[in-house]
Coordinates of C-alpha atoms and ligand atoms in Angstrom, one line a residue:
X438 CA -12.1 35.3 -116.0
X439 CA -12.3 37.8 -119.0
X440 CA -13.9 40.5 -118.1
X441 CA -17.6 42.5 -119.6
X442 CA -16.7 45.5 -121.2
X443 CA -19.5 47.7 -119.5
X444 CA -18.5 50.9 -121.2
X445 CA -16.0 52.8 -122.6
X446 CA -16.4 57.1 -123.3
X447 CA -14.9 57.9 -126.3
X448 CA -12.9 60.5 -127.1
X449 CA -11.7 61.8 -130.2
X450 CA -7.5 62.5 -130.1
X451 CA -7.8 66.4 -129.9
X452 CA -4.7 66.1 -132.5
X453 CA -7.1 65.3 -135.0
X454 CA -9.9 67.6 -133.7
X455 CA -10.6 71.2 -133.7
X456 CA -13.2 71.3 -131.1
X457 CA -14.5 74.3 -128.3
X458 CA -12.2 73.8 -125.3
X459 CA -14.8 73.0 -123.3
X460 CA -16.4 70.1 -125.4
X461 CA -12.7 68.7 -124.9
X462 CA -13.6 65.1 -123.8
X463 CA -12.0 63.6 -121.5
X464 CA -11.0 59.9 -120.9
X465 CA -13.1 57.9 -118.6
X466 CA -12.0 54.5 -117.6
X467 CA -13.8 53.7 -114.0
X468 CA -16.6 51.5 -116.1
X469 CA -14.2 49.1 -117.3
X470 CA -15.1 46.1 -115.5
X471 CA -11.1 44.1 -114.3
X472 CA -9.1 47.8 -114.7
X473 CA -5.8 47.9 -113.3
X474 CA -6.8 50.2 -110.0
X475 CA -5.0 52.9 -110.2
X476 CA -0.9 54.1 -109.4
X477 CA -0.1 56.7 -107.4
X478 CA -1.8 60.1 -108.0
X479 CA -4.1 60.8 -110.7
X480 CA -4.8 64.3 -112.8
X481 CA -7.9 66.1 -112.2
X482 CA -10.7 66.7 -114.4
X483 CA -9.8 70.2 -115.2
X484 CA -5.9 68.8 -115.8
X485 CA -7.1 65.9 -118.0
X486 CA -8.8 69.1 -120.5
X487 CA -5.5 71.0 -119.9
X488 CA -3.2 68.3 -121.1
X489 CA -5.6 68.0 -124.2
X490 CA -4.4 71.3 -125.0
X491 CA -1.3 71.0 -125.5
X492 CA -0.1 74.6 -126.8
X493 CA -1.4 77.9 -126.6
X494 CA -0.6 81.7 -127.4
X495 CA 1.1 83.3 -124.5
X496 CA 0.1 87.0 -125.1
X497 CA 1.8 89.8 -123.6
X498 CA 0.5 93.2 -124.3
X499 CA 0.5 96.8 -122.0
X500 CA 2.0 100.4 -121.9
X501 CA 5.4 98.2 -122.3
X502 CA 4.4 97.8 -126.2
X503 CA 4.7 101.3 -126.4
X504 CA 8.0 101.9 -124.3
X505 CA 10.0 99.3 -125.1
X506 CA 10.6 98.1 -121.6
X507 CA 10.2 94.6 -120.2
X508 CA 9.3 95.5 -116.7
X509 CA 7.4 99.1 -116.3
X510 CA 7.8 100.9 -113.5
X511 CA 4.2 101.7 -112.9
X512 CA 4.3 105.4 -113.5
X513 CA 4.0 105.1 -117.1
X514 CA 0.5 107.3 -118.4
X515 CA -2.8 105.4 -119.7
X516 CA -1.8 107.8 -122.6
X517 CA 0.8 106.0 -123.9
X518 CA -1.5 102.9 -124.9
X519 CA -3.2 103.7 -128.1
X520 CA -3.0 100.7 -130.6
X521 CA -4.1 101.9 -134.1
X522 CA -5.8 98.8 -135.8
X523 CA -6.3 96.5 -132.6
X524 CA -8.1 93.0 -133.9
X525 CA -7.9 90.2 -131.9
X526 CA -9.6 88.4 -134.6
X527 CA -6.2 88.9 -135.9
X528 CA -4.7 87.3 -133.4
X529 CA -7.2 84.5 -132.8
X530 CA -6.8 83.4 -136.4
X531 CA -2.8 83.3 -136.2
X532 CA -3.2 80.6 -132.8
X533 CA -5.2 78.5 -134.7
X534 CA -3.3 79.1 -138.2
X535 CA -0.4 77.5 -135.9
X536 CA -2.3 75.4 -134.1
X537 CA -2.3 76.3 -130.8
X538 CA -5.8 76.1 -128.7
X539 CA -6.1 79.0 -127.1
X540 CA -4.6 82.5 -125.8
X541 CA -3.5 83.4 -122.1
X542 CA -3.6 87.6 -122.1
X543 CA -1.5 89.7 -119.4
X544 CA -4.6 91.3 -118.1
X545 CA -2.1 93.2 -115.8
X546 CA 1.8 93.1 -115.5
X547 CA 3.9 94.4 -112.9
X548 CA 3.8 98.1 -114.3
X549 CA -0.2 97.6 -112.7
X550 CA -1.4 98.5 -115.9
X551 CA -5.4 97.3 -116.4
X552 CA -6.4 96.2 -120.0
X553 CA -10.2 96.1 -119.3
X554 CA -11.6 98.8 -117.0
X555 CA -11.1 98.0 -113.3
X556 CA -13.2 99.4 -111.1
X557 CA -10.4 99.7 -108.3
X558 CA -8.0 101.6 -110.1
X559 CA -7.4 104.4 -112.2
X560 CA -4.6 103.0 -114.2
X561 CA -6.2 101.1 -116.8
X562 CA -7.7 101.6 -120.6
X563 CA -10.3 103.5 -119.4
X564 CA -8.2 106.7 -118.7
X565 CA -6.5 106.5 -121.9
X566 CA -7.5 107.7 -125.8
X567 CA -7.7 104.2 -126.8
X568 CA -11.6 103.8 -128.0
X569 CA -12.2 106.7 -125.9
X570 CA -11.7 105.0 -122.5
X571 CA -14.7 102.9 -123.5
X572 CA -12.2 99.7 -124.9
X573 CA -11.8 96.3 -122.9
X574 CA -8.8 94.1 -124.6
X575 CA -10.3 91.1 -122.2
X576 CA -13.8 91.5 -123.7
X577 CA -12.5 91.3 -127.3
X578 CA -10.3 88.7 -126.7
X579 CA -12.3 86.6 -125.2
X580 CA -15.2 87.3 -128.0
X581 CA -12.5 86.1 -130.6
X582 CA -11.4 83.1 -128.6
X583 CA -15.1 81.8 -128.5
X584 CA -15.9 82.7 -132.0
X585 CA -12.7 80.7 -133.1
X586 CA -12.8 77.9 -130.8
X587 CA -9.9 78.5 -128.9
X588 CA -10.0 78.6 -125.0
X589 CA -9.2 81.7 -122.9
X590 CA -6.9 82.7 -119.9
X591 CA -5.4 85.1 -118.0
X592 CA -2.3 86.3 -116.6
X593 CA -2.6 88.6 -113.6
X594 CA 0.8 89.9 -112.0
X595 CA 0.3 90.1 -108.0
X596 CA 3.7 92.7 -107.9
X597 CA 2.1 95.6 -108.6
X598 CA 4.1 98.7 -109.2
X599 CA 1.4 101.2 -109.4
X600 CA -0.8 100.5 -106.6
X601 CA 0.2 102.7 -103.9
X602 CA -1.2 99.7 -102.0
X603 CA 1.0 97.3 -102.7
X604 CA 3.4 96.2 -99.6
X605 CA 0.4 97.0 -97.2
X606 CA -0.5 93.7 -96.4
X607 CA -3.9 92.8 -96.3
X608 CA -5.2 95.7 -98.0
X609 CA -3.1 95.0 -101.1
X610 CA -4.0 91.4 -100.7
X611 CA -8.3 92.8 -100.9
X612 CA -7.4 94.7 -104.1
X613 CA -5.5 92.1 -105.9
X614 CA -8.7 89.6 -105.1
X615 CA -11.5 91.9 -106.3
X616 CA -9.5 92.2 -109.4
X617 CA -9.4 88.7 -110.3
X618 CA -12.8 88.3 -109.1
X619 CA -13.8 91.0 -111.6
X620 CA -11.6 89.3 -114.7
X621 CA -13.2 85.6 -113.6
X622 CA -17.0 86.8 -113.4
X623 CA -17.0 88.8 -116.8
X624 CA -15.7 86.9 -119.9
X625 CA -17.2 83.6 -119.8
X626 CA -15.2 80.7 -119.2
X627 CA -11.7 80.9 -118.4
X628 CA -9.6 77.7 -118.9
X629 CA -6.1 78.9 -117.0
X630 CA -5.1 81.9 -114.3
X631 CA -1.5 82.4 -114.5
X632 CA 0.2 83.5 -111.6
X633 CA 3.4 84.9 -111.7
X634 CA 5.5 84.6 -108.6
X635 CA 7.8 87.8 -108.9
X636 CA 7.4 89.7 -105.8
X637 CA 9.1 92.7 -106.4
X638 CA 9.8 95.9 -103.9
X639 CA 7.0 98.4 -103.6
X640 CA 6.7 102.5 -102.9
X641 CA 9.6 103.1 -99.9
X642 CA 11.1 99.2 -100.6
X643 CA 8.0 97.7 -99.0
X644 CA 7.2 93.9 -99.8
X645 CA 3.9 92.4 -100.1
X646 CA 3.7 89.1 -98.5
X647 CA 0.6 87.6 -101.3
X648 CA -1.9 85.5 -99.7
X649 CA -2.5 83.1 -102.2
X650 CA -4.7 80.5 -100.6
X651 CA -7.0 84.2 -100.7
X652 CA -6.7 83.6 -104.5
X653 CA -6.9 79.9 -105.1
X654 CA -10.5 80.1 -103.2
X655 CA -11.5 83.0 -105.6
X656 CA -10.2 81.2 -108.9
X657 CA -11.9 78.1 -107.7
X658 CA -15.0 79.7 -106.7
X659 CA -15.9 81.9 -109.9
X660 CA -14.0 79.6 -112.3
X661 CA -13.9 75.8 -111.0
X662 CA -12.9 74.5 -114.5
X663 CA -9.7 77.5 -114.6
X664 CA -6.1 75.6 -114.2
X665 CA -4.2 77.7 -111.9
X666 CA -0.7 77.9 -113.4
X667 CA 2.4 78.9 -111.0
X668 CA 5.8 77.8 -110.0
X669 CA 4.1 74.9 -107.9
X670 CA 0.3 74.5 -108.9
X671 CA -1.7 74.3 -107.4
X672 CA -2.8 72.7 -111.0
X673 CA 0.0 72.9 -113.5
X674 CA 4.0 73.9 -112.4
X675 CA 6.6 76.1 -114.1
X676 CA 8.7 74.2 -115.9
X677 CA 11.8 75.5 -114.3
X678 CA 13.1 77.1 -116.9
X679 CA 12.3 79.9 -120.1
X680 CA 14.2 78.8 -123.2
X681 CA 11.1 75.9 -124.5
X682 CA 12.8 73.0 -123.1
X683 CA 10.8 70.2 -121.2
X684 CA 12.7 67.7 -119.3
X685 CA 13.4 64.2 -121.2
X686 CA 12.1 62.5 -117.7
X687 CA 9.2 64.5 -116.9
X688 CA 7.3 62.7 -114.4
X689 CA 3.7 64.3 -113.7
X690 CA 4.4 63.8 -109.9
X691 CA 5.3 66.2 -107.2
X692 CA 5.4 66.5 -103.3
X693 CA 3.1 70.1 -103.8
X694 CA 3.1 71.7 -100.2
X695 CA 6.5 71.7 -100.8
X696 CA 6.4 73.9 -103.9
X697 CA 4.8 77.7 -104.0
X698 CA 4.7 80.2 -106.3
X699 CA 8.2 82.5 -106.5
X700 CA 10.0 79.5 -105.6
X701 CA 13.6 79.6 -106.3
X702 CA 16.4 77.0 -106.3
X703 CA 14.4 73.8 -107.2
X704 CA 14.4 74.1 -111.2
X705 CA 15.7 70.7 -111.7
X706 CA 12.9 68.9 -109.6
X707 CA 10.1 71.8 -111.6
X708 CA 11.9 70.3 -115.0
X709 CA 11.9 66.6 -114.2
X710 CA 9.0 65.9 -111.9
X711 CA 9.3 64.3 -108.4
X712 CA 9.0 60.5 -109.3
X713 CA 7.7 59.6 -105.7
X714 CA 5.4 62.9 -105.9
X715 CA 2.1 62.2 -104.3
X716 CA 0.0 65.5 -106.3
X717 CA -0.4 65.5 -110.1
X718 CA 1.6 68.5 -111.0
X719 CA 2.4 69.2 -114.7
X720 CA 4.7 71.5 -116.1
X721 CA 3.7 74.0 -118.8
X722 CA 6.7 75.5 -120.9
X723 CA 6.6 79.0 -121.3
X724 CA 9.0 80.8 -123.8
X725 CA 8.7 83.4 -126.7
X726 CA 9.2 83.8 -129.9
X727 CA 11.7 87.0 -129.9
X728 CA 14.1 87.7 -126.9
X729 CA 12.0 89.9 -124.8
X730 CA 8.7 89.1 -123.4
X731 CA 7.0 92.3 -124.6
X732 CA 7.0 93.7 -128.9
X733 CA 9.9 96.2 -129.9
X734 CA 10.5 97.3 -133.1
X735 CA 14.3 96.8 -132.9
X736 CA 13.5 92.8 -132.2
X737 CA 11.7 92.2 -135.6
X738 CA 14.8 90.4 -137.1
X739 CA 15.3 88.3 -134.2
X740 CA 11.5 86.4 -134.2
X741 CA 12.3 82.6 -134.2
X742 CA 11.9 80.3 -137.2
X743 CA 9.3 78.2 -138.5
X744 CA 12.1 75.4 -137.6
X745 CA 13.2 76.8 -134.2
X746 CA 9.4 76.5 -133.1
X747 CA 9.4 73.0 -134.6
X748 CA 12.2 72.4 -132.0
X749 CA 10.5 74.1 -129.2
X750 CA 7.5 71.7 -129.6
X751 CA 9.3 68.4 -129.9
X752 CA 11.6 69.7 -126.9
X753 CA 7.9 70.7 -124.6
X754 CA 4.5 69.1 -126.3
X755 CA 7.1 66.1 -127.3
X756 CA 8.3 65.6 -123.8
X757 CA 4.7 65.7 -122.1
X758 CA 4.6 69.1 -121.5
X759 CA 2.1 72.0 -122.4
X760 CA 3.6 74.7 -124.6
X761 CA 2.9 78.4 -124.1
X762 CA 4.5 80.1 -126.8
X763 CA 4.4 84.1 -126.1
X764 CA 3.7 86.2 -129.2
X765 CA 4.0 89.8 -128.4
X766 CA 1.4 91.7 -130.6
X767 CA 2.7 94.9 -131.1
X768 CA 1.8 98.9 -130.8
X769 CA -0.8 98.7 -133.8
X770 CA -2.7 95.9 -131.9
X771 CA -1.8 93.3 -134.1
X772 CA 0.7 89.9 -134.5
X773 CA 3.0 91.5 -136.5
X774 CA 4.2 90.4 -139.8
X775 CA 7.5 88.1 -138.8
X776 CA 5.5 86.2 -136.4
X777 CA 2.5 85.3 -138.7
X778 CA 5.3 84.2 -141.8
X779 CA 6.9 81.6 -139.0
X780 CA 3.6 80.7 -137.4
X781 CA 1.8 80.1 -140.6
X782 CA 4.6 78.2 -142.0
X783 CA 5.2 76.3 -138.8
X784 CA 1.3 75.5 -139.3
X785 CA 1.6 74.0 -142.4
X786 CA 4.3 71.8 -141.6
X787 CA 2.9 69.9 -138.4
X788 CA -0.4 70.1 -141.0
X789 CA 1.7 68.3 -143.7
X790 CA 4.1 66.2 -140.7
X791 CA 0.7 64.4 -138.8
X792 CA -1.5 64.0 -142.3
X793 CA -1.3 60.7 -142.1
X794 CA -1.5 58.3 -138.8
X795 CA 0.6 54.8 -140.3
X796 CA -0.3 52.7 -137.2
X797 CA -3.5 53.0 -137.4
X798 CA -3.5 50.8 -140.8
X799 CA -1.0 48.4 -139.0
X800 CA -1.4 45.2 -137.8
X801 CA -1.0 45.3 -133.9
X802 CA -0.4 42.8 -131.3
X803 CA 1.4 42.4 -127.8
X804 CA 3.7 40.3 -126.0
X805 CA 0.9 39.9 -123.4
X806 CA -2.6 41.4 -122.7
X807 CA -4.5 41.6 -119.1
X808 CA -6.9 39.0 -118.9
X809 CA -5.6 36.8 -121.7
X810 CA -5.5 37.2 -125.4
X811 CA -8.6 37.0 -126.3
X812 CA -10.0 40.6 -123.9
X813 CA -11.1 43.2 -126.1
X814 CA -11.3 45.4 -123.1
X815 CA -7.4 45.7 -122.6
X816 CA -6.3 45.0 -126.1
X817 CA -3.3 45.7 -128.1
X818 CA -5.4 47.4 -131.1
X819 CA -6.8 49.7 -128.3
X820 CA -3.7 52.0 -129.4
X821 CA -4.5 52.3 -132.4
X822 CA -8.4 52.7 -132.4
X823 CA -8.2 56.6 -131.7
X824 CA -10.4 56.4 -128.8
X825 CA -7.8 57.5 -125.5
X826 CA -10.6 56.4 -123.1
X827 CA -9.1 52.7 -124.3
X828 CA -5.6 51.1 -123.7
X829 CA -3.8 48.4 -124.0
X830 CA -3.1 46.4 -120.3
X831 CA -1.3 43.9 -118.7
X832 CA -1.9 41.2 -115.9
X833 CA -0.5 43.4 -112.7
X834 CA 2.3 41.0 -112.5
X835 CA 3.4 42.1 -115.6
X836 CA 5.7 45.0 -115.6
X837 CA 7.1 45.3 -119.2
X838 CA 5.6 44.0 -122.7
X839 CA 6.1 44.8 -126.1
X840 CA 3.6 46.1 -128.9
X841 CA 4.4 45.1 -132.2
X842 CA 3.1 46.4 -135.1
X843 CA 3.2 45.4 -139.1
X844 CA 2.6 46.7 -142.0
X845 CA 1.8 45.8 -145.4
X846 CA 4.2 48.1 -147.0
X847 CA 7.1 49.4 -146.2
X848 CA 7.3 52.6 -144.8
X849 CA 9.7 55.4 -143.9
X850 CA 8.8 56.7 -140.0
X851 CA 9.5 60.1 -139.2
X852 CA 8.0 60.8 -135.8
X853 CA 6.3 58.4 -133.1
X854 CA 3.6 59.6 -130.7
X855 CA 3.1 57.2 -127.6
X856 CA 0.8 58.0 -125.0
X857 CA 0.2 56.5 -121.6
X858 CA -3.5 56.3 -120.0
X859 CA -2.6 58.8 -117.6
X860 CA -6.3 58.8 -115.8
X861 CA -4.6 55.8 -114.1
X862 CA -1.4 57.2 -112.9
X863 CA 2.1 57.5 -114.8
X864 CA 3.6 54.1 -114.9
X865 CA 6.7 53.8 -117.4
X866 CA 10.2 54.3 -116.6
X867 CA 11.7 53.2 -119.3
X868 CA 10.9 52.2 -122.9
X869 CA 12.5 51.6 -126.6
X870 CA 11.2 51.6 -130.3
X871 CA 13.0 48.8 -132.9
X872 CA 12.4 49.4 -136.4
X873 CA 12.5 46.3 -138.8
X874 CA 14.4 47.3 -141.8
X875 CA 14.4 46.1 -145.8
X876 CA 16.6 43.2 -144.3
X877 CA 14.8 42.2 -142.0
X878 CA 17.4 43.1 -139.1
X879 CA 15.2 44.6 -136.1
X880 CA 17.3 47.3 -134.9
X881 CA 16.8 49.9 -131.5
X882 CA 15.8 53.3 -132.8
X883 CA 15.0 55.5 -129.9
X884 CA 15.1 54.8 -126.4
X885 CA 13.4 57.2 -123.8
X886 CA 12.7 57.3 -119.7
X887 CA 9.4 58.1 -119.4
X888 CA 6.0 58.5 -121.2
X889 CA 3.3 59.7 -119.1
X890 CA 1.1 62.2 -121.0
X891 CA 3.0 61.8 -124.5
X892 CA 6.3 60.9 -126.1
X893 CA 6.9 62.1 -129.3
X894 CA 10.0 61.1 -130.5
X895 CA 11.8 61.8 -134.2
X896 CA 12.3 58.4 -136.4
X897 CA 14.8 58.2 -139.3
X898 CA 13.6 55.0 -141.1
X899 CA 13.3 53.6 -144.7
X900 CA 11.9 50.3 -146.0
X901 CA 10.5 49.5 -142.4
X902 CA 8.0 46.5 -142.6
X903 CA 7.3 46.4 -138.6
X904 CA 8.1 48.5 -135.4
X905 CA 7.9 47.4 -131.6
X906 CA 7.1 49.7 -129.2
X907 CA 9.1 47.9 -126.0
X908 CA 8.1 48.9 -122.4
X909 CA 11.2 47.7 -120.5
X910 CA 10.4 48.9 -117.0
X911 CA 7.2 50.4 -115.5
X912 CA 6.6 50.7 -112.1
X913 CA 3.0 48.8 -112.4
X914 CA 1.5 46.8 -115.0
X915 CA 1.9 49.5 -118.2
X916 CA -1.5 50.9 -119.5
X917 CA -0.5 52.7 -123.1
X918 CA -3.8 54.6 -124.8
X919 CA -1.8 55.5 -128.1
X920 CA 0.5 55.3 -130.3
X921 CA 0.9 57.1 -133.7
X922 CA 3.4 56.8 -136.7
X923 CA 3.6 59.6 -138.9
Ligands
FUL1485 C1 8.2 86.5 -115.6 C2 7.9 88.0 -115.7 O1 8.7 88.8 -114.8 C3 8.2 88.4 -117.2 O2 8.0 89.7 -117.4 C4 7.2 87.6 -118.0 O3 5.9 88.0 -117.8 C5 7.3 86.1 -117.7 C6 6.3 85.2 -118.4 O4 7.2 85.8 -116.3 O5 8.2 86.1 -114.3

C-alpha cells in the first residue's frame, strides 16, 4: 500500500536561519500516514528547540571579574563590582557575530553574589556604586538577547558562600527557590536554567543537602519551555568533561533516575550516552575560551584561536552535542578585545565554510525506500529538501541502506552534515561515507558510530562525481532527515 502524505510541518534548518529562539520550529512527524512508530525514547518539545540551538555564549561575570579569583569566598564587598562601560549589546552582537544563539549569564556563583537586585539578600548590585544600586545585569541582558534574536538563560549556583543560610536545610532550600522564582518571573522567556552541582562546605563546615525536585517544580512552573541543564537532566546532561570534547558515540539515551546533579564517577557513560537509556538526555559541552572560567587581565594572551574554536565545534556541535562556549566579559563590562578578533574571525569562517549546501543540487537516491520506490512520503530526496520534519525511511525489516548521491560536476567535499529524524528515536549504530573519485574508484572516506541529532564529519576530496552515505547497522529501520555537503 503507499501511503497519503496527510501533512508534513516544515521547518527551516536553523543553520540557514537566524530566527527568535522561540519561533524555532520544530519537526513534526505524527501526520505522516505508514511512519515508522517510534524507537525507544523520544526528545521533548522543549529539547527538540534546544538541540536547534546548537551553541551559545556561556557568560560568566561577578565580584570575581574584579578579584581575579575563580571561586569567591563570599565575603567579597558589593563595592568591588563597578564595570565602567557595561553593554551587553556588546556582548549580544559578539554571540551572533560568531554565531552562537543565545547567552546563559551566572546570575549568581558560589561567592552568592546577585547580578540583579534580590529581594532576599543584601549581597547583590543593589548595594554597590555600579548605576547607583539601581543596575540589573539580568534585565539588560535579557533586553539585548531579545532585541538580537538570541535566546536567554541562566546559571544559578545552589552552594552559596554568603548566605549565612546555607547548610541549614530547609531554610537554605526556601531562599535558593524564591531566588529562582524571582530570576524566572522577571525577564521574559528563559530558554535553559543551569544548575551547577558543586556542593561546597558552608559557615562552621556545614553542608546543604539541595532539594532539587523543590527546583525542577519551580523551573517548570514559571518557565515550562526552560531546559534544565545539570550533570543528569532532568533535560540536557553534562557532558562529563570541560575541555570541548563530545563523545564520538554520543547516544541521546540514559537510565535518568540514575543520574543527579553533583554526580561524580560516571563521566564516561555522561560522554557517551547510555545506549539502552530509557530518558532522552543530551549532553551540552561546556568549555571556555581562556583557562579560567572568570576574565583576568593576566589571561589575555591565552584566549583560544579562531582555529581552536573551529576544533571545539567539530569535536561538540559535530558530535551531536550543544556547545556552550564561556566568554568572560571583563571588569569594564565588555567582551574584550582577544575574544571578539577569534570570535569574529571564527564567524566568518563557518560563514564562508557552510555558504554553499552541494547536496542539495545533487541527484539523490537509495538502496531502498519504505513503502516502495515510488513514496514521496519517505523518500530519499527528503534529505536534501531542507525541510527536517521529512526523512528518508525504510521498510521496518530493513536495517541498513545506502543514499547515493551525484553530481553534475565534480566537486571537492570538505565537511558532511548528516542528521537523523531524532523525533523518532536514535537509531544508527554504525555508518560510512564513500567518495567516488576522478577515476571512478569509490573509496571509504569516513566511518563513524553513531548519528542521532548530527554528524558532522571533515572530507578531504577532489574531483568527486558521487558520494554514498552507507547506514551499515541501525538498531530499527534508519530514518535520516539531512544530509549536507559543504
Ligand atoms: C563549575 C564551577 O565550579 C565553575 O566555577 C564554573 O562555573 C563551571 C562552569 O562549573 O562547576
Amino acid at each position: 500500500m503507499i501511503p497519503t502524505l496527510a501533512l508534513i510541518t516544515s521547518m527551516i534548518h536553523p543553520m540557514n536561519n537566524q530566527s527568535t529562539p522561540s519561533s524555532i520550529a520544530i519537526p513534526v512527524v505524527a501526520t505522516i500516514a505508514g511512519a515508522p512508530a517510534p524507537f525507544g525514547p523520544v526528545p521533548s518539545a522543549r529539547q527538540m528547540r534546544w538541540h536547534a540551538m546548537e551553541s551559545c555564549m556561556f557568560i560568566h561575570f561577578g565580584v570575581n571579574t574584579f578579584t581575579g579569583a575563580e571561586w569567591g569566598g563570599g565575603k567579597e564587598k558589593p563595592a568591588l563590582f563597578n564595570p565602567t562601560e557595561l553593554d551587553c549589546r556588546q556582548w549580544a552582537r559578539a554571540a551572533k557575530d560568531a554565531g552562537l544563539r543565545g547567552m546563559i549569564i551566572t546570575a549568581k556563583h558560589h561567592d552568592g553574589f546577585c547580578l540583579w537586585a534580590s529581594a532576599v539578600t543584601d549581597h547583590s548590585v543593589k548595594f554597590g556604586p555600579w548605576r547607583d544600586g539601581k543596575g540589573d545585569v539580568l534585565r539588560e541582558l535579557s533586553t539585548a538577547c531579545h532585541a538580537e534574536g538570541l535566546a536567554f538563560g541562566v546559571y544559578l549556583s545552589p552552594w552559596d558562600r554568603n548566605n549565612p543560610k546555607y547548610g541549614t536545610g530547609e531554610a537554605y532550600n526556601e531562599y535558593f527557590a524564591s531566588q529562582l522564582k524571582d530570576v524566572l518571573s522577571n525577564y521574559g522567556e528563559i530558554s535553559e536554567v543551569w544548575f551547577d552541582g558543586a556542593c561546597g562546605e558552608g559557615p562552621d563546615g556545614r553542608r546543604q543537602v539541595y532539594d532539587f525536585p523543590k527546583f525542577i517544580d519551580v523551573v517548570r512552573t514559571c518557565q515550562p519551555g526552560a531546559c534544565i541543564f545539570s550533570d543528569g537532566g532532568p533535560d540536557v546532561r553534562w557532558v562529563g568533561n570541560e575541555s570541548g570534547i563530545g563523545s564520538e558515540t554520543n547516544w541521546n539515551r540514559m537510565n535518568a533516575k540514575d543520574f543527579y546533579p553533583g554526580i561524580t564517577g560516571r563521566n564516561e557513560d555522561l560522554a557517551h550516552g547510555q545506549r539502552d537509556g530509557t530518558d532522552w538526555l543530551p549532553a551540552e559541552v561546556d568549555v571556555s575560551i581562556r583557562p579560567g572560567w572568570f576574565w583576568r587581565a593576566a589571561e589575555d594572551d591565552r584566549v583560544k584561536s579562531a582555529q581552536t574554536l573551529e576544533k571545539i565545534w567539530f569535536e561538540s556541535v559535530g558530535r551531536g552535542c550543544n556547545l556552550l562556549l564561556n566568554i568572560p566579559v571583563d571588569s569594564r563590562g565588555l567582551v574584550a578585545p582577544q575574544e571578539l578578533a577569534s570570535l569574529k574571525q571564527w564567524g566568518d569562517q563557518q560563514r564562508a565554510m557552510f555558504a554553499n549546501d552541494l547536496a542539495s543540487k545533487a541527484q539523490v537516491a537509495a538502496t531502498s525506500v519504505r513503502f516502495a520506490s515510488n513514496s514521496a512520503a519517505f523518500a530519499a530526496t527528503n534529505v536534501t529538501d531542507g525541510n527536517s520534519a521529512t526523512y528518508w525511511a525504510t521498510d521496518d525489516s530493513v536495517t541498513s541502506g545506502t543514499l547515493e548521491f551525484r553530481f553534475s560536476n565534480p566537486i571537492a567535499p570538505r565537511v558532511i552534515r548528516i542528521e537523523e529524524a531524532v523525533q523518532l528515536g536514535q537509531r544508527v549504530d554504525a555508518f560510512h561515507v564513500e567518495l567516488r573519485g576522478a577515476d571512478g574508484v569509490w573509496r571509504k572516506a569516513v566511518e563513524g558510530t553513531t548519528i542521532g541529532v548530527r554528524r558532522i564529519l571533515r572530507l578531504d576530496g577532489e574531483g568527486v562525481s558521487g558520494m554514498r552515505v552507507v547506514i551499515d547497522q541501525s538498531r530499527a529501520c534508519p530514518c535520516i532527515s539531512r544530509v549536507s555537503i559543504y
